[in-house]
Tab-separated table of C-alpha atoms in Angstrom:
chain	number	residue	atom	x	y	z
P	6	MET	CA	106.711	74.211	55.914
P	7	THR	CA	108.449	77.406	54.526
P	8	ARG	CA	106.910	80.925	54.271
P	9	SER	CA	108.415	83.563	52.023
P	10	ILE	CA	107.883	87.151	51.361
P	11	VAL	CA	109.438	88.672	48.213
P	12	VAL	CA	109.332	92.426	47.749
P	13	GLY	CA	110.217	94.126	44.593
P	14	PRO	CA	111.164	97.829	44.336
P	15	LEU	CA	107.912	98.726	42.508
P	16	PHE	CA	106.008	97.571	45.628
P	17	GLU	CA	108.265	99.502	47.887
P	18	ASP	CA	107.834	102.696	46.003
P	19	VAL	CA	104.045	102.418	46.774
P	20	TRP	CA	103.843	100.823	50.169
P	21	PRO	CA	107.483	101.444	51.665
P	22	LEU	CA	106.568	100.277	55.183
P	23	ALA	CA	104.079	97.427	54.636
P	24	ALA	CA	106.388	94.500	53.815
P	25	ASP	CA	108.543	94.963	56.914
P	26	HIS	CA	105.311	95.013	59.095
P	27	LEU	CA	104.078	91.937	57.280
P	28	ARG	CA	107.443	90.150	58.012
P	29	THR	CA	107.053	91.088	61.694
P	30	LEU	CA	103.571	89.570	61.812
P	31	TRP	CA	104.538	86.489	59.964
P	32	THR	CA	107.557	85.975	62.334
P	33	GLU	CA	105.023	85.532	65.183
P	34	ARG	CA	104.071	82.261	63.507
P	35	GLY	CA	107.626	81.009	62.889
P	36	PRO	CA	110.570	81.530	60.537
P	37	VAL	CA	110.055	83.618	57.354
P	38	ASP	CA	112.321	83.791	54.361
P	39	TYR	CA	112.417	87.448	53.457
P	40	TYR	CA	113.702	88.723	50.132
P	41	ARG	CA	114.026	92.475	49.578
P	42	LEU	CA	115.074	93.003	46.057
P	43	GLU	CA	116.921	96.043	44.702
P	44	GLU	CA	115.983	95.179	41.046
P	45	THR	CA	113.026	93.439	39.644
P	46	PRO	CA	113.986	89.994	38.448
P	47	ASP	CA	112.607	88.298	35.260
P	48	ARG	CA	110.823	85.640	37.224
P	49	LEU	CA	110.005	85.006	40.967
P	50	THR	CA	111.913	81.709	41.402
P	51	ALA	CA	115.089	83.203	40.161
P	52	VAL	CA	115.489	84.741	43.625
P	53	LEU	CA	114.105	81.885	45.761
P	54	ASP	CA	116.419	79.423	47.430
P	55	GLU	CA	114.141	76.285	47.488
P	56	PRO	CA	110.806	77.158	45.753
P	57	GLY	CA	109.475	73.608	46.102
P	58	SER	CA	109.495	73.758	49.848
P	59	ILE	CA	107.438	77.024	50.130
P	60	THR	CA	103.887	76.493	51.451
P	61	GLU	CA	102.985	80.134	51.838
P	62	ILE	CA	104.214	83.149	49.697
P	63	ALA	CA	103.503	86.848	49.360
P	64	ALA	CA	104.980	88.032	46.072
P	65	LEU	CA	104.943	91.763	45.911
P	66	GLY	CA	105.963	93.540	42.778
P	67	VAL	CA	107.631	90.494	41.207
P	68	PRO	CA	106.835	88.682	37.834
P	69	VAL	CA	105.378	85.246	38.256
P	70	THR	CA	105.566	82.894	35.142
P	71	ASP	CA	104.022	79.518	34.354
P	72	ALA	CA	107.426	77.985	35.154
P	73	ASP	CA	107.435	79.680	38.532
P	74	ILE	CA	104.053	78.237	39.369
P	75	GLU	CA	105.317	74.687	38.371
P	76	ALA	CA	108.355	75.111	40.571
P	77	LEU	CA	106.277	76.172	43.553
P	78	SER	CA	105.203	72.610	43.944
P	79	GLY	CA	104.368	72.676	47.676
P	80	LEU	CA	102.389	75.953	47.659
P	81	GLU	CA	99.323	76.009	49.740
P	82	SER	CA	98.336	79.685	49.886
P	83	ALA	CA	99.515	82.838	48.051
P	84	PHE	CA	99.019	86.624	47.441
P	85	VAL	CA	100.555	87.875	44.197
P	86	MET	CA	101.017	91.426	42.835
P	87	THR	CA	103.074	91.771	39.720
P	88	ASP	CA	102.408	95.145	37.774
P	89	SER	CA	99.802	96.887	39.885
P	90	MET	CA	100.495	97.568	43.476
P	91	TYR	CA	96.753	98.173	44.143
P	92	ALA	CA	95.540	94.830	42.892
P	93	VAL	CA	96.393	91.178	42.684
P	94	ASP	CA	97.463	89.605	39.428
P	95	GLU	CA	94.229	87.764	38.522
P	96	SER	CA	95.798	85.672	35.760
P	97	VAL	CA	98.451	84.307	38.201
P	98	HIS	CA	95.832	83.734	40.752
P	99	ASP	CA	93.697	81.811	38.292
P	100	ARG	CA	96.520	79.524	37.449
P	101	LEU	CA	97.267	78.954	41.115
P	102	ARG	CA	93.678	78.066	41.817
P	103	GLU	CA	93.835	75.488	39.060
P	104	ARG	CA	96.705	73.970	41.023
P	105	GLY	CA	94.616	73.849	44.152
P	106	VAL	CA	96.361	76.763	45.903
P	107	THR	CA	94.274	79.104	48.141
P	108	VAL	CA	94.718	82.600	46.708
P	109	LEU	CA	94.079	85.594	48.816
P	110	ASP	CA	92.949	89.206	48.070
P	111	HIS	CA	92.351	92.039	50.520
P	112	THR	CA	93.048	94.951	48.107
P	113	ASN	CA	89.435	96.377	48.442
P	114	GLU	CA	89.062	96.282	52.233
P	115	GLY	CA	89.694	99.769	53.099
P	116	PHE	CA	93.169	99.587	54.751
P	117	TRP	CA	93.769	103.219	54.157
P	118	ALA	CA	90.091	104.418	54.816
P	119	GLN	CA	90.894	105.852	58.259
P	120	SER	CA	93.797	107.849	56.939
P	121	VAL	CA	91.854	109.226	53.997
P	122	ALA	CA	88.798	110.000	56.036
P	123	GLU	CA	90.645	111.833	58.731
P	124	PHE	CA	92.585	113.786	56.024
P	125	GLY	CA	89.275	114.685	54.480
P	126	ILE	CA	87.985	116.059	57.824
P	127	GLY	CA	91.317	118.113	58.004
P	128	LEU	CA	90.795	119.463	54.467
P	129	THR	CA	87.241	120.422	55.478
P	130	ILE	CA	88.229	122.270	58.548
P	131	ASP	CA	91.109	123.886	56.599
P	132	ALA	CA	88.581	125.071	54.019
P	133	LEU	CA	86.075	126.225	56.521
P	134	ARG	CA	88.703	128.345	58.371
P	135	GLN	CA	91.159	129.036	55.356
P	136	ILE	CA	94.002	127.849	57.600
P	137	PRO	CA	96.607	127.163	54.809
P	138	GLN	CA	95.941	130.640	53.278
P	139	LYS	CA	96.415	132.219	56.611
P	140	HIS	CA	99.600	130.264	57.235
P	141	SER	CA	101.020	131.296	53.947
P	142	ARG	CA	100.155	134.916	54.399
P	143	MET	CA	101.752	135.097	57.817
P	144	ILE	CA	105.009	134.016	56.420
P	145	GLU	CA	104.937	136.937	53.877
P	146	SER	CA	103.544	139.849	55.905
P	147	HIS	CA	101.785	141.094	59.037
P	148	ASP	CA	98.527	141.829	57.204
P	149	PRO	CA	96.715	138.726	58.575
P	150	TRP	CA	97.251	140.165	62.101
P	151	ASP	CA	95.119	143.300	61.482
P	152	LEU	CA	97.404	145.725	63.205
P	153	ASP	CA	94.515	148.130	64.004
P	154	GLN	CA	93.019	145.393	66.219
P	155	LEU	CA	96.400	144.934	67.910
P	156	ASP	CA	96.536	148.602	68.830
P	157	ASN	CA	93.962	148.665	71.710
P	158	ASP	CA	93.743	148.647	75.500
P	159	VAL	CA	91.509	145.611	75.902
P	160	PRO	CA	93.451	142.519	77.365
P	161	GLY	CA	93.422	139.672	75.125
P	162	ALA	CA	91.570	141.456	72.211
P	163	ASN	CA	94.350	141.006	69.697
P	164	GLY	CA	93.741	140.115	66.144
P	165	HIS	CA	90.562	139.724	64.095
P	166	GLN	CA	87.234	139.302	65.781
P	167	PHE	CA	85.962	137.758	62.629
P	168	ALA	CA	88.537	136.085	60.412
P	169	ASP	CA	86.552	133.898	57.985
P	170	ASP	CA	85.395	134.590	54.421
P	171	PRO	CA	81.635	135.084	54.389
P	172	ARG	CA	81.373	134.269	50.749
P	173	PHE	CA	81.961	130.558	51.508
P	174	THR	CA	80.740	128.192	54.079
P	175	ASN	CA	82.873	129.000	57.221
P	176	GLY	CA	83.267	128.631	60.923
P	177	THR	CA	82.719	125.268	62.756
P	178	VAL	CA	81.854	121.857	61.441
P	179	ALA	CA	79.190	121.843	64.128
P	180	GLY	CA	75.863	122.999	62.610
P	181	THR	CA	77.171	122.796	58.986
P	182	ARG	CA	75.079	120.826	56.489
P	183	VAL	CA	77.563	118.160	55.421
P	184	ARG	CA	76.420	115.969	52.459
P	185	VAL	CA	78.237	112.820	51.606
P	186	ALA	CA	77.890	110.702	48.432
P	187	GLY	CA	78.930	107.171	49.287
P	188	VAL	CA	79.179	105.621	52.786
P	189	GLY	CA	81.734	102.874	52.089
P	190	ASN	CA	84.972	102.564	54.065
P	191	ILE	CA	86.120	106.219	53.562
P	192	GLY	CA	82.698	107.852	53.400
P	193	SER	CA	81.222	106.293	56.436
P	194	THR	CA	84.143	107.301	58.522
P	195	TYR	CA	84.097	110.897	57.224
P	196	ALA	CA	80.380	111.074	57.874
P	197	ASP	CA	80.748	109.593	61.373
P	198	VAL	CA	83.456	112.103	62.451
P	199	ALA	CA	81.456	115.049	60.961
P	200	ASN	CA	78.363	113.837	62.959
P	201	VAL	CA	80.419	113.580	66.162
P	202	LEU	CA	81.614	117.187	65.672
P	203	GLY	CA	78.042	118.213	65.438
P	204	ALA	CA	77.371	118.534	61.722
P	205	ASP	CA	74.051	118.069	60.152
P	206	VAL	CA	75.074	114.993	57.929
P	207	ALA	CA	72.970	113.456	55.141
P	208	ALA	CA	74.245	110.800	52.825
P	209	TYR	CA	73.434	109.074	49.567
P	210	ASP	CA	74.400	105.618	48.691
P	211	PRO	CA	72.119	103.228	46.754
P	212	TYR	CA	74.269	100.171	47.513
P	213	ALA	CA	74.431	100.667	51.326
P	214	ASP	CA	71.969	99.133	53.746
P	215	GLU	CA	70.113	101.055	56.445
P	216	PRO	CA	72.580	100.220	59.274
P	217	CYS	CA	75.365	101.964	57.340
P	218	PHE	CA	73.527	105.188	57.745
P	219	HIS	CA	72.606	104.633	61.333
P	220	ARG	CA	76.204	103.893	62.267
P	221	THR	CA	77.415	107.195	60.834
P	222	GLY	CA	74.526	109.304	62.228
P	223	ALA	CA	73.703	110.376	58.690
P	224	ARG	CA	70.198	110.862	57.491
P	225	ARG	CA	69.574	108.828	54.363
P	226	VAL	CA	68.860	110.703	51.114
P	227	HIS	CA	67.532	108.856	48.116
P	228	SER	CA	68.812	110.999	45.209
P	229	LEU	CA	71.896	112.962	44.359
P	230	GLU	CA	69.707	115.896	43.347
P	231	ALA	CA	68.219	116.038	46.830
P	232	LEU	CA	71.691	115.569	48.478
P	233	VAL	CA	73.231	118.566	46.694
P	234	ALA	CA	70.351	120.961	47.036
P	235	ASP	CA	71.186	122.281	50.500
P	236	ALA	CA	74.889	121.331	50.823
P	237	GLU	CA	77.145	123.596	52.616
P	238	VAL	CA	79.905	120.959	52.434
P	239	PHE	CA	79.735	118.278	49.704
P	240	ALA	CA	81.975	115.276	49.823
P	241	PRO	CA	81.701	112.624	47.071
P	242	THR	CA	83.579	109.874	48.574
P	243	VAL	CA	82.890	106.939	46.130
P	244	PRO	CA	85.763	104.975	44.615
P	245	LEU	CA	86.471	105.476	40.952
P	246	THR	CA	84.930	102.566	38.974
P	247	ASP	CA	83.350	102.319	35.576
P	248	ALA	CA	79.998	102.827	37.331
P	249	THR	CA	81.041	105.973	39.246
P	250	GLU	CA	83.148	107.818	36.707
P	251	GLY	CA	81.448	111.120	36.237
P	252	LEU	CA	78.717	110.276	38.644
P	253	ILE	CA	78.707	113.780	39.972
P	254	THR	CA	77.624	115.580	36.833
P	255	ALA	CA	77.933	119.090	35.730
P	256	ASP	CA	74.222	119.672	36.507
P	257	LEU	CA	74.762	118.379	40.115
P	258	ILE	CA	77.724	120.658	40.503
P	259	HIS	CA	75.898	123.662	39.158
P	260	ALA	CA	72.969	122.839	41.624
P	261	LEU	CA	75.235	123.177	44.598
P	262	PRO	CA	74.433	126.377	46.594
P	263	GLU	CA	76.616	129.334	46.429
P	264	GLY	CA	79.465	129.154	48.944
P	265	CYS	CA	79.487	125.318	49.198
P	266	VAL	CA	82.728	123.577	49.908
P	267	VAL	CA	83.492	120.577	47.701
P	268	VAL	CA	85.786	118.026	49.316
P	269	LEU	CA	87.648	115.622	47.066
P	270	ILE	CA	89.519	112.812	48.758
P	271	THR	CA	88.850	109.656	46.626
P	272	ARG	CA	89.276	110.244	42.929
P	273	ALA	CA	88.587	113.371	40.918
P	274	GLY	CA	87.113	111.207	38.062
P	275	VAL	CA	83.909	110.813	39.991
P	276	VAL	CA	83.013	114.456	39.479
P	277	ASP	CA	82.733	116.793	36.424
P	278	MET	CA	86.004	118.623	37.110
P	279	ASP	CA	85.320	121.187	34.308
P	280	ALA	CA	82.147	122.212	36.156
P	281	VAL	CA	84.003	122.407	39.489
P	282	ARG	CA	86.778	124.505	37.896
P	283	GLU	CA	84.318	126.862	36.351
P	284	ARG	CA	82.462	127.452	39.678
P	285	VAL	CA	85.621	127.681	41.802
P	286	LEU	CA	87.267	130.150	39.426
P	287	ALA	CA	84.037	132.180	39.399
P	288	ASP	CA	84.228	132.370	43.261
P	289	GLU	CA	80.861	130.530	43.502
P	290	ILE	CA	82.148	127.589	45.585
P	291	ALA	CA	85.260	126.596	47.370
P	292	LEU	CA	87.361	123.400	46.980
P	293	ALA	CA	89.369	121.342	49.341
P	294	ALA	CA	91.020	118.633	47.296
P	295	ASP	CA	93.751	115.974	47.637
P	296	VAL	CA	92.945	114.386	44.116
P	297	TRP	CA	92.919	116.063	40.762
P	298	ASP	CA	91.932	115.705	37.249
P	299	GLU	CA	95.514	116.313	36.277
P	300	GLU	CA	98.351	114.893	38.461
P	301	PRO	CA	100.617	116.633	39.135
P	302	LEU	CA	98.842	119.906	38.701
P	303	ALA	CA	100.720	122.255	36.329
P	304	LEU	CA	102.420	125.012	38.377
P	305	GLU	CA	100.437	127.626	36.306
P	306	ASP	CA	97.152	125.923	36.993
P	307	PRO	CA	94.615	128.618	38.095
P	308	LEU	CA	93.350	126.513	40.988
P	309	LEU	CA	96.698	126.715	42.849
P	310	ASP	CA	97.148	129.434	45.458
P	311	ARG	CA	93.569	130.667	45.415
P	312	HIS	CA	91.622	132.098	48.422
P	313	ASN	CA	88.833	129.576	47.887
P	314	VAL	CA	91.078	126.418	47.367
P	315	VAL	CA	92.873	124.132	49.819
P	316	HIS	CA	95.145	121.681	47.881
P	317	THR	CA	97.348	118.772	48.652
P	318	PRO	CA	99.288	116.355	46.363
P	319	HIS	CA	97.289	113.107	46.549
P	320	ILE	CA	98.734	112.052	49.937
P	321	ALA	CA	95.648	111.400	52.087
P	322	GLY	CA	96.265	107.644	52.324
P	323	ARG	CA	100.089	107.857	52.541
P	324	THR	CA	100.519	107.158	56.245
P	325	ARG	CA	102.468	104.519	58.330
P	326	ASP	CA	99.080	103.453	59.700
P	327	ALA	CA	97.686	102.682	56.213
P	328	ASN	CA	100.888	100.670	55.485
P	329	GLU	CA	100.498	98.670	58.632
P	330	SER	CA	96.894	98.156	58.183
P	331	TRP	CA	97.561	96.707	54.633
P	332	ALA	CA	99.947	94.241	56.111
P	333	GLU	CA	97.582	93.371	59.101
P	334	LEU	CA	94.609	92.564	56.821
P	335	LEU	CA	96.779	90.456	54.560
P	336	ASP	CA	98.202	88.527	57.529
P	337	ALA	CA	94.714	87.941	58.893
P	338	HIS	CA	93.807	86.293	55.575
P	339	PHE	CA	96.873	84.029	55.683
P	340	ARG	CA	96.114	83.050	59.279
P	341	ALA	CA	92.498	82.190	58.424
P	342	ALA	CA	93.819	79.974	55.545
P	343	GLU	CA	95.989	77.853	57.804
């Protein structure tokens, strides 16, 4: 029995820590042949020592041909990514199934959900308190300190007594009406944390069962129109699919109350970004976003460096924890297939 992990540079560009962690986990079950490639080969078996002896393989970012499948004559279970580092190669998996090989797929199991949800909570707090804007202004001048407040005889009475922008939802998460569209892996965690912090949380998801809402402490709402009607913070956390593209229409964006904070942490394609831009630039709503309709944002984009926008460069799921969770979930599938 031989187990092999083959890692191409494309995979490491996307998941730089995952393969090493997978190797560590596999080593707990015995020897592992580990191939880290500096260049992508034309075919998988070109880099393998004895392909016919391999019983388990994780091929990550490496082409797999029909000839490779034939050469892997002893294969029992496999996980194969070739071009996309977010999805398995279904055509290769189909051919392996025809050979009687158990093929595994864990790419939709929320391995980065915790990282993204926590990041979303961070963006929410940043937007409520305008933390990034204050940080930036402190570097440039003393204006944020309010020097008139500093010049007083009251101990500890330094700085602003009220430092938030009353035009937009501000202050604590506690007591804020947080409205979440989608209670999957990311949305349920985001809603749960907001609930623990004391927010009034309501959520919409026609595909989730009742326990999903109970676990998050969210009140179930049965339409998007009702969800946005009283939102102080609105977080559409559904993944981008054919069914969800443009789910949050311009009418829904225009229905958001003045001052609402829109939090984007999954994909910008689920919302009508033209409508979001229109209302943000009109100072009607605030935006806290890690994902965008254009990536990277042009440096002259008017959404950048605004008082009502918190922006990050699509990094919410890019953590060591997400990489390790990716490997742990895949390892669990291989162990179950033994």
